[in-house]
């Protein structure tokens, strides 16, 4: 549908006001690309988000090394992402098209209808959960406008030029209709579950884009079959609520998702910027002033504007009337769609990479500053009596813990019983805070030291505690200086802590994020080297790719050490949070079970289990009863 005059005028005014800043941005981009145009902290965060190790990102940002030298020592997939972000190489792997196709499935054509069922216009919208769509306020501005409208998926051309069979969902504004004219968005429920088309999760982190980065848009221009502007766009300016980018999006694309190269949504497209004459009048393509009644297709567009997804999420969180709304909570959770059997069979899987969603307002800077002071906050994790590394009474505690569990049950029943047990007894759920909850006691070895999970290097607990507190202080300082969210800097400035199930796999949500059973001391170098890559077992393992962390190839990582502990923690995660992990299948389960059998638990893990039991209330059955592993049907814990 045509962009309302008031939206067009406001967009034009913002664009004109930003002329000086945008001119500087373009000059810097021309001279040195994103490294010259963007704030250093943002570049660091962006590069680490796409898999570049922190040290390498810092070397680039601080000018210690040139791009070719850093790129040459990175794995091929990371090197390509780095070069694309910095504008040094526009080549993409063929898998990029698979990701694009998967993302595009969630985009639909909105058909605006009146009470008589007559079509009165078109727009674009996209699923941000299985039950909700996001589009512009100027597309659906009221319950009345949405009540008779529908959204169509698969309205697109097949390779032979014929139309696919479309699937239509009615909208359900009586179940949910949230709108904002200033931010030009509407969040509307659909009737039924549209999850078969996947959805585009909304993340609010500030490290999803840098100035100069290429963007892509999937759209239904003027109601036509689905089309894509693929990397033909460049981000040129960032405002508090909006992004400005160069693109060839056609009129009628209101409500389209704007993607970065990882196919994460960074903005909701809502308006173009028209070329104007000396009097400020929008011009037609023929150079004459726009006249009343002229269509958007007649306008000479020079740029476009999208609403930042982070601001939409902030607005949703701030509304008191939406607190406790389940449909809104699904959108705010940023949960990834499950991998369908069809996608799994074709290899078309939406892998958003080192996806790390921000919290955008849930933690204020003053609170964060207080939490990083050692003497403030809850008491440290309870521990056995001084001098007793292993509590002699813990064996009896474990015996009682599993009372009633039938170890001879069939695999699926045994999985269900253990899963119910570890969920039910997870009575205390400490938030993520490794400096206070992991390093002082839980992860300490019998000699009083910490050992990095993947490298085995020894460290004093005080060393990691002090380092993490300094890191927290640096995050706070950079966030205040660069106007960023503190947790948006987590990937650029990581703790000495590894989640064996990467945070991006579960959307960084609690209690998973702070669950001590899958947290381990680990230097940031090894942590970044692994990234969010799934575990794997290389048949020819031997050459270590970087230091002594392990071996990594695209999509696979084998630790140099700690395989037994990492496997048991991962299997625990499947018990505690069934249906969350979608990155593993039967082959990977076999690898984890093999690692478990080859490297059985010792005193260190038994100490961890007892300390975590005291802190959380639940235990890891694979440590207490390692012989049960072969009998448990862990496949029931994988996402289906």
XYZ file of C-alpha atoms in Angstrom:
640
model
C 0.000 0.000 0.000
C 1.093 3.616 -0.506
C 3.028 5.277 2.305
C 0.855 7.875 4.086
C 1.983 11.495 3.518
C 2.614 12.060 7.228
C 4.956 9.044 7.398
C 6.758 10.194 4.263
C 7.154 13.726 5.624
C 8.520 12.538 8.976
C 10.976 10.193 7.251
C 12.177 12.961 4.947
C 12.643 15.332 7.902
C 14.754 12.808 9.820
C 16.866 12.120 6.768
C 17.522 15.834 6.166
C 18.376 16.480 9.821
C 20.987 13.724 9.655
C 22.702 15.050 6.531
C 25.893 16.143 8.398
C 26.296 12.824 10.270
C 25.495 10.754 7.211
C 27.963 12.704 5.096
C 30.717 11.977 7.612
C 29.709 8.300 7.717
C 29.863 8.003 3.925
C 33.243 9.729 3.753
C 34.672 7.381 6.360
C 33.132 4.330 4.732
C 34.668 5.336 1.422
C 38.067 5.899 3.021
C 38.320 2.878 5.301
C 35.063 0.913 5.487
C 33.306 0.025 8.764
C 36.579 0.086 10.719
C 36.856 3.802 9.974
C 33.173 4.715 10.265
C 32.008 2.732 13.293
C 32.671 2.943 17.037
C 35.427 0.456 18.017
C 33.273 -1.287 20.613
C 30.553 -1.933 18.039
C 33.022 -3.358 15.544
C 34.517 -5.641 18.218
C 31.070 -6.833 19.221
C 30.000 -7.390 15.621
C 33.109 -9.339 14.662
C 32.986 -11.619 17.704
C 29.296 -12.217 17.031
C 30.149 -13.650 13.615
C 32.810 -15.906 15.123
C 36.040 -13.881 15.078
C 38.046 -14.568 18.278
C 38.187 -11.580 20.618
C 41.961 -11.160 20.328
C 41.787 -11.049 16.530
C 38.875 -8.599 16.616
C 40.786 -6.313 18.958
C 43.904 -6.515 16.789
C 41.899 -5.306 13.790
C 40.006 -2.584 15.629
C 43.108 -1.235 17.364
C 45.129 -1.283 14.124
C 47.689 -3.780 15.399
C 47.175 -6.067 12.397
C 45.824 -5.689 8.879
C 42.731 -7.529 7.680
C 44.567 -9.982 5.353
C 46.850 -11.169 8.178
C 43.979 -11.795 10.571
C 41.740 -13.369 7.907
C 44.481 -15.784 6.825
C 44.522 -17.639 10.142
C 40.758 -17.951 10.580
C 38.611 -20.933 9.557
C 37.158 -20.432 6.094
C 33.573 -19.811 7.220
C 34.635 -17.217 9.789
C 37.011 -15.574 7.302
C 34.197 -15.131 4.779
C 31.891 -13.609 7.398
C 34.634 -11.256 8.561
C 35.379 -10.087 5.022
C 31.709 -9.560 4.225
C 31.085 -7.498 7.367
C 34.082 -5.277 6.613
C 33.225 -5.009 2.918
C 36.386 -6.725 1.702
C 34.664 -9.582 -0.105
C 31.087 -9.925 -1.347
C 31.294 -13.646 -2.111
C 28.954 -15.900 -0.128
C 28.827 -19.668 0.269
C 26.044 -21.531 -1.498
C 24.621 -22.363 1.949
C 23.826 -18.649 2.253
C 21.023 -19.185 -0.256
C 19.614 -21.999 1.864
C 19.517 -19.659 4.859
C 17.834 -16.997 2.735
C 15.220 -19.470 1.545
C 14.448 -20.592 5.072
C 14.109 -17.026 6.318
C 11.934 -16.041 3.370
C 9.338 -18.716 4.184
C 8.228 -16.694 7.224
C 7.440 -13.616 5.096
C 3.901 -13.248 3.766
C 1.672 -10.966 1.751
C -0.929 -9.113 3.793
C -4.193 -8.717 1.884
C -6.258 -5.827 3.236
C -9.981 -6.416 2.981
C -13.086 -4.514 3.984
C -16.132 -5.898 5.778
C -17.547 -7.119 2.453
C -14.407 -9.109 1.669
C -13.208 -6.754 -1.057
C -9.441 -6.299 -1.443
C -8.463 -2.706 -0.691
C -4.668 -2.957 -0.551
C -1.567 -5.015 0.132
C 1.376 -5.005 2.486
C 4.111 -7.298 3.743
C 4.304 -8.967 7.140
C 6.364 -11.674 8.798
C 5.974 -14.233 11.513
C 7.903 -13.343 14.677
C 6.449 -16.368 16.494
C 4.162 -19.215 15.492
C 1.079 -17.149 16.380
C 1.974 -13.519 15.628
C 2.990 -11.333 12.701
C 4.730 -7.961 12.587
C 3.963 -5.274 10.035
C 3.618 -1.487 9.888
C 1.060 0.575 11.753
C 0.255 2.265 8.472
C -0.566 -1.157 6.995
C -2.778 -2.322 9.878
C -3.617 0.699 12.021
C -6.549 -0.689 14.000
C -8.424 -3.778 15.106
C -11.040 -2.917 12.510
C -8.449 -2.875 9.714
C -7.001 -6.226 10.798
C -10.302 -7.965 11.492
C -11.093 -8.783 7.871
C -7.525 -8.957 6.517
C -5.426 -12.088 5.924
C -1.798 -13.045 5.402
C -0.739 -15.374 2.593
C 2.407 -17.494 2.661
C 4.132 -19.069 -0.356
C 2.693 -16.433 -2.698
C 5.711 -16.666 -4.980
C 6.861 -17.980 -8.333
C 8.282 -21.465 -8.831
C 11.337 -22.023 -11.063
C 9.029 -22.733 -14.018
C 7.362 -19.335 -13.629
C 4.063 -20.595 -12.236
C 2.675 -19.596 -8.853
C 3.019 -21.853 -5.843
C -0.072 -22.883 -3.972
C -0.457 -20.276 -1.246
C -1.561 -20.839 2.351
C -3.827 -18.219 3.919
C -4.282 -17.388 7.600
C -6.916 -15.074 8.983
C -5.735 -12.489 11.470
C -7.003 -12.509 15.053
C -6.751 -8.947 16.400
C -9.192 -9.752 19.213
C -6.596 -12.158 20.613
C -3.735 -9.645 20.230
C -3.365 -6.280 18.561
C -0.534 -3.985 19.633
C 0.315 -0.904 17.603
C 2.484 2.213 17.728
C 2.162 5.120 15.333
C 5.498 6.739 16.356
C 7.388 3.483 15.732
C 5.054 2.502 12.883
C 4.588 -1.130 13.883
C 1.661 -3.440 14.574
C 1.911 -6.840 16.237
C -1.123 -8.982 15.431
C -2.164 -12.532 16.270
C -3.034 -15.004 13.534
C -5.764 -17.605 13.783
C -4.183 -21.016 14.111
C -0.549 -22.078 14.315
C 1.570 -20.886 11.389
C 4.754 -22.394 12.815
C 5.148 -24.720 9.841
C 6.513 -21.695 7.957
C 9.040 -20.999 10.682
C 9.428 -17.543 12.164
C 12.016 -14.796 12.459
C 12.987 -14.385 16.113
C 13.427 -10.829 17.387
C 16.681 -10.060 19.223
C 17.524 -6.720 20.760
C 21.306 -6.958 20.977
C 23.323 -4.058 19.618
C 25.901 -6.140 17.758
C 23.805 -7.210 14.783
C 25.092 -4.579 12.371
C 27.783 -1.994 11.703
C 27.780 1.003 9.398
C 28.563 -0.055 5.844
C 27.273 -3.602 6.298
C 25.164 -5.054 3.503
C 21.478 -5.678 4.237
C 18.842 -7.769 2.472
C 15.061 -7.409 2.284
C 12.336 -9.976 1.527
C 9.148 -8.333 0.352
C 5.889 -8.313 -1.591
C 6.223 -5.006 -3.507
C 2.829 -3.633 -4.523
C 1.305 -7.005 -3.615
C 3.379 -8.859 -6.197
C 4.804 -12.367 -5.642
C 7.603 -12.530 -3.091
C 10.890 -10.904 -4.104
C 14.243 -10.230 -2.479
C 16.742 -7.377 -2.576
C 19.805 -9.514 -1.836
C 22.780 -7.636 -0.354
C 22.010 -4.659 -2.616
C 21.729 -2.425 0.421
C 24.185 -0.628 2.686
C 23.569 0.671 6.179
C 24.585 4.353 6.140
C 23.162 5.803 9.372
C 21.827 4.687 12.747
C 19.294 6.730 14.704
C 17.873 5.899 18.155
C 14.670 4.495 16.625
C 15.477 4.015 12.932
C 18.083 2.795 10.446
C 18.788 4.465 7.113
C 20.038 2.289 4.287
C 20.571 2.431 0.552
C 18.439 -0.125 -1.257
C 16.272 -0.731 -4.268
C 13.172 -1.815 -2.333
C 10.145 -1.099 -4.449
C 7.086 0.810 -3.230
C 4.518 -1.371 -1.539
C 7.129 -3.163 0.577
C 5.852 -1.657 3.813
C 6.206 -4.186 6.640
C 9.144 -6.124 5.168
C 11.913 -7.565 7.365
C 15.412 -6.131 6.880
C 18.181 -8.735 7.406
C 21.884 -8.729 8.126
C 24.168 -11.338 6.537
C 23.330 -13.913 9.227
C 19.651 -13.528 8.295
C 18.800 -11.907 11.601
C 16.130 -9.217 11.407
C 17.599 -5.809 12.209
C 14.706 -3.558 11.183
C 11.084 -3.350 10.046
C 11.048 -1.544 6.696
C 8.445 1.201 6.692
C 9.232 4.105 4.378
C 11.404 5.483 1.635
C 13.167 8.817 1.332
C 12.125 10.662 -1.836
C 14.308 12.985 -3.854
C 13.097 16.567 -3.373
C 13.414 19.890 -5.167
C 14.641 23.189 -3.712
C 11.226 23.761 -2.121
C 11.336 20.361 -0.397
C 8.666 18.820 -2.630
C 8.986 15.081 -3.429
C 9.883 14.484 -7.055
C 8.621 11.987 -9.569
C 11.017 9.893 -11.610
C 10.578 12.328 -14.496
C 11.815 15.190 -12.297
C 8.446 16.907 -11.826
C 6.892 17.492 -8.372
C 4.684 14.731 -7.008
C 0.989 15.427 -7.427
C -1.960 14.311 -5.279
C -3.089 10.879 -6.396
C 0.305 9.860 -7.789
C 1.366 6.347 -6.814
C 4.478 5.476 -4.836
C 5.830 3.833 -7.971
C 6.117 7.314 -9.526
C 8.442 8.645 -6.783
C 12.201 8.961 -7.261
C 13.491 7.210 -4.133
C 17.044 7.852 -2.851
C 17.133 5.909 0.432
C 14.983 3.955 2.827
C 14.207 3.822 6.518
C 13.445 0.917 8.826
C 12.313 0.786 12.451
C 14.964 -0.816 14.657
C 13.839 -4.168 16.061
C 15.480 -3.346 19.405
C 13.184 -0.323 19.805
C 10.094 -2.369 19.011
C 11.101 -4.873 21.693
C 11.737 -2.061 24.182
C 8.287 -0.654 23.477
C 6.629 -4.047 23.980
C 8.453 -4.569 27.280
C 7.501 -1.117 28.542
C 3.730 -1.547 28.152
C 2.077 -2.365 31.453
C -1.010 -3.785 29.732
C 1.091 -6.456 28.030
C 2.729 -7.869 31.150
C 1.929 -11.575 31.405
C 0.556 -11.778 27.854
C 1.659 -15.187 26.569
C 1.680 -14.176 22.890
C 3.886 -11.161 23.573
C 6.124 -13.232 25.849
C 6.740 -15.641 22.942
C 7.904 -12.740 20.776
C 10.143 -11.298 23.501
C 11.745 -14.667 24.228
C 13.515 -14.689 20.858
C 13.001 -18.452 20.666
C 14.307 -20.074 17.493
C 11.867 -22.089 15.378
C 12.263 -25.864 15.434
C 13.915 -27.595 12.506
C 11.223 -29.333 10.477
C 11.764 -32.805 9.065
C 11.564 -31.361 5.553
C 14.245 -28.799 6.352
C 16.413 -31.383 8.060
C 16.158 -33.704 5.040
C 17.001 -30.932 2.571
C 19.736 -29.408 4.655
C 17.892 -26.067 4.691
C 18.261 -25.096 8.333
C 18.104 -21.545 9.648
C 21.390 -21.300 11.529
C 21.666 -17.794 12.869
C 25.271 -18.366 13.891
C 26.639 -16.905 17.050
C 23.430 -15.572 17.716
C 23.519 -13.658 21.326
C 20.213 -11.732 22.096
C 20.338 -8.665 24.385
C 17.970 -7.856 27.230
C 17.339 -4.188 26.314
C 16.204 -2.553 29.491
C 15.860 -5.463 31.862
C 19.140 -4.541 33.564
C 19.908 -0.882 34.249
C 23.435 0.393 34.520
C 23.257 1.204 38.248
C 22.102 -2.319 39.062
C 24.849 -3.802 36.938
C 27.482 -1.731 38.698
C 26.252 -2.978 42.049
C 26.209 -6.616 41.008
C 29.853 -6.549 39.977
C 31.066 -5.533 43.457
C 32.191 -8.681 45.326
C 30.598 -7.801 48.670
C 27.161 -7.108 47.184
C 24.598 -9.760 46.323
C 23.618 -13.234 47.499
C 25.927 -15.441 49.514
C 28.376 -17.689 47.647
C 27.441 -21.247 46.767
C 27.158 -23.471 49.893
C 30.151 -25.789 50.272
C 31.125 -28.848 52.310
C 32.998 -28.317 55.561
C 36.486 -26.768 55.230
C 39.112 -29.326 54.374
C 36.615 -31.849 52.988
C 36.859 -31.764 49.203
C 34.445 -34.691 48.894
C 31.616 -34.778 51.394
C 31.649 -38.349 52.800
C 27.891 -38.188 53.248
C 27.178 -37.324 49.629
C 26.970 -40.968 48.527
C 23.979 -41.442 50.837
C 22.451 -38.213 49.593
C 22.758 -39.453 46.005
C 21.221 -42.812 46.940
C 18.181 -41.072 48.374
C 17.957 -38.696 45.415
C 17.317 -41.535 42.940
C 14.978 -43.511 45.163
C 12.021 -44.645 43.095
C 13.819 -44.459 39.725
C 13.518 -47.796 37.903
C 16.911 -48.236 36.255
C 15.596 -51.253 34.321
C 12.815 -49.315 32.614
C 12.833 -49.019 28.834
C 15.007 -46.169 27.435
C 12.178 -43.708 26.877
C 10.647 -44.333 30.299
C 14.015 -44.001 32.022
C 14.637 -40.715 30.204
C 11.208 -39.437 31.261
C 11.787 -40.425 34.900
C 15.209 -38.797 35.125
C 14.035 -35.720 33.270
C 11.110 -35.277 35.650
C 13.468 -35.736 38.617
C 16.054 -33.118 37.608
C 13.307 -30.641 36.666
C 11.313 -31.138 39.863
C 14.328 -30.821 42.155
C 15.736 -27.718 40.412
C 14.256 -25.685 43.235
C 16.811 -22.866 43.348
C 17.796 -21.161 40.124
C 20.788 -18.868 40.603
C 21.338 -16.285 37.891
C 24.419 -16.394 35.705
C 27.363 -15.060 37.758
C 30.438 -17.299 37.407
C 32.727 -15.047 39.471
C 30.602 -15.697 42.568
C 28.967 -19.026 41.863
C 31.355 -21.104 39.745
C 35.024 -20.232 40.297
C 35.205 -19.946 44.114
C 34.005 -23.500 44.882
C 32.026 -25.424 42.275
C 34.742 -25.790 39.627
C 37.752 -26.079 41.946
C 39.941 -29.186 41.619
C 41.390 -31.084 44.635
C 44.571 -28.942 44.517
C 42.518 -25.740 44.895
C 43.005 -24.608 41.284
C 40.794 -24.219 38.242
C 41.532 -26.018 34.987
C 40.293 -24.615 31.701
C 37.827 -27.116 30.270
C 39.293 -27.420 26.770
C 42.986 -26.654 27.262
C 43.568 -27.964 30.787
C 45.616 -24.879 31.703
C 45.708 -24.188 35.428
C 44.549 -20.948 37.034
C 43.974 -19.745 40.576
C 40.289 -19.038 41.274
C 41.220 -15.519 42.360
C 42.725 -14.906 38.920
C 39.488 -15.687 37.082
C 37.348 -13.863 39.650
C 39.425 -10.696 39.335
C 39.501 -10.959 35.532
C 35.720 -11.290 35.296
C 35.129 -8.351 37.618
C 37.472 -6.238 35.497
C 35.625 -7.410 32.379
C 32.306 -6.421 33.926
C 33.708 -2.995 34.729
C 34.952 -2.581 31.163
C 31.557 -3.564 29.785
C 29.838 -0.972 31.942
C 32.297 1.762 30.959
C 32.062 0.988 27.222
C 28.280 0.717 27.357
C 28.012 4.131 28.975
C 30.521 5.703 26.588
C 29.090 4.185 23.395
C 25.423 4.205 24.479
C 25.173 0.412 24.309
C 23.420 -2.164 26.428
C 25.871 -3.801 28.863
C 25.041 -7.344 27.835
C 25.362 -6.455 24.153
C 29.114 -6.411 24.841
C 29.240 -9.927 26.281
C 30.618 -11.520 23.130
C 33.227 -8.800 22.665
C 34.268 -8.906 26.328
C 33.589 -12.468 27.528
C 33.965 -14.026 30.936
C 36.305 -16.947 31.649
C 33.301 -19.245 31.478
C 32.038 -21.752 28.921
C 28.444 -22.878 28.415
C 28.847 -26.367 26.930
C 25.421 -25.786 25.404
C 26.007 -22.368 23.777
C 23.811 -19.525 24.936
C 22.638 -18.776 21.396
C 21.027 -22.220 21.267
C 18.586 -21.273 24.027
C 18.267 -17.545 23.495
C 20.355 -16.661 26.572
C 17.391 -17.346 28.804
C 17.376 -18.269 32.473
C 17.448 -20.717 34.181
C 19.492 -22.307 31.383
C 22.004 -19.476 31.308
C 22.890 -19.785 34.987
C 22.489 -23.560 35.368
C 25.808 -24.549 36.964
C 25.721 -28.102 35.644
C 26.806 -26.941 32.171
C 29.111 -24.040 33.155
C 32.883 -24.546 33.272
C 35.966 -22.385 33.709
C 37.482 -21.705 30.274
C 39.749 -18.949 28.969
C 38.052 -16.539 26.536
C 40.463 -17.621 23.787
C 39.208 -21.211 23.811
C 35.647 -20.042 24.433
C 35.727 -17.794 21.364
C 37.533 -20.425 19.308
C 34.719 -22.889 19.899
C 32.000 -20.226 19.502
C 28.586 -21.834 19.178
C 29.891 -24.777 17.157
C 28.478 -28.241 17.983
C 30.763 -30.935 19.363
C 32.062 -33.552 16.936
C 34.663 -36.305 16.771
C 37.202 -36.042 13.957
C 38.475 -39.443 12.809
C 41.868 -37.908 11.979
C 42.146 -35.672 15.040
C 45.718 -34.737 15.747
C 46.667 -31.338 14.406
C 45.433 -28.613 16.744
C 44.039 -25.669 14.834
C 44.790 -22.975 17.401
C 46.851 -23.416 20.568
C 45.686 -26.376 22.563
C 41.935 -25.694 22.661
C 40.996 -28.373 20.148
C 40.260 -28.822 16.466
C 37.625 -26.878 14.607
C 36.231 -27.025 11.095
C 33.048 -25.371 9.787
C 30.181 -26.647 11.931
C 32.327 -28.980 14.088
C 34.516 -28.656 17.183
C 36.423 -31.342 19.082
C 37.944 -30.267 22.423
C 41.524 -31.124 23.224
C 40.482 -32.022 26.792
C 37.391 -32.223 28.950
C 35.343 -34.384 26.582
C 33.914 -36.572 29.334
C 32.756 -33.664 31.480
C 31.450 -31.753 28.453
C 29.465 -34.769 27.243
C 27.904 -35.419 30.652
C 26.936 -31.764 31.024
C 25.352 -31.801 27.556
C 23.418 -34.991 28.283
C 22.220 -33.454 31.562
C 20.988 -30.461 29.560
C 18.880 -32.771 27.382
C 17.314 -34.212 30.525
C 16.696 -30.859 32.180
C 15.559 -28.934 29.074
C 14.108 -31.449 26.595
C 13.156 -30.075 23.193
C 15.587 -27.126 23.267
C 18.681 -28.488 21.520
C 18.174 -28.790 17.760
C 21.833 -28.863 16.719
C 22.392 -32.536 17.593
C 21.025 -35.763 16.184
C 21.593 -39.501 16.664
C 25.170 -39.357 15.364
C 26.134 -36.595 17.793
C 24.457 -38.449 20.654
C 26.649 -41.435 19.837
C 29.734 -39.212 20.028
C 28.707 -37.792 23.418
C 28.033 -41.251 24.836
C 31.379 -42.496 23.527
C 33.194 -39.585 25.202
C 31.309 -40.307 28.427
C 32.347 -43.958 28.381
C 35.975 -43.231 27.497
C 36.453 -40.560 30.179
C 34.377 -41.507 33.258
C 33.707 -38.993 36.074
C 36.281 -38.575 38.849
C 36.493 -36.697 42.135
C 36.374 -33.285 40.470
C 33.000 -33.950 38.874
C 31.657 -35.655 41.978
C 32.646 -32.554 43.949
C 30.922 -30.357 41.349
C 27.766 -32.440 41.524
C 27.550 -32.196 45.320
C 28.225 -28.451 45.344
C 25.657 -27.801 42.601
C 23.118 -29.991 44.409
C 23.560 -27.741 47.446
C 23.194 -24.617 45.302
C 20.351 -25.648 42.945
C 18.717 -28.730 44.430
C 19.232 -31.076 41.465
C 22.008 -33.429 40.356
C 23.535 -34.768 37.147
C 22.609 -38.485 36.964
C 25.465 -39.198 34.525
C 27.969 -38.399 37.291
C 26.230 -40.343 40.066
C 25.191 -43.294 37.909
C 27.464 -43.323 34.838
C 26.372 -46.884 33.980
C 22.838 -45.637 33.297
C 23.929 -43.615 30.256
C 23.743 -46.542 27.822
C 20.173 -47.312 28.955
C 18.678 -43.823 28.639
C 16.856 -42.794 25.460
C 18.449 -39.359 25.152
C 16.966 -38.833 21.685
C 13.758 -37.855 23.478
C 15.535 -34.713 24.664
C 16.339 -33.394 21.195
C 14.178 -30.830 19.411
C 11.940 -32.446 16.829
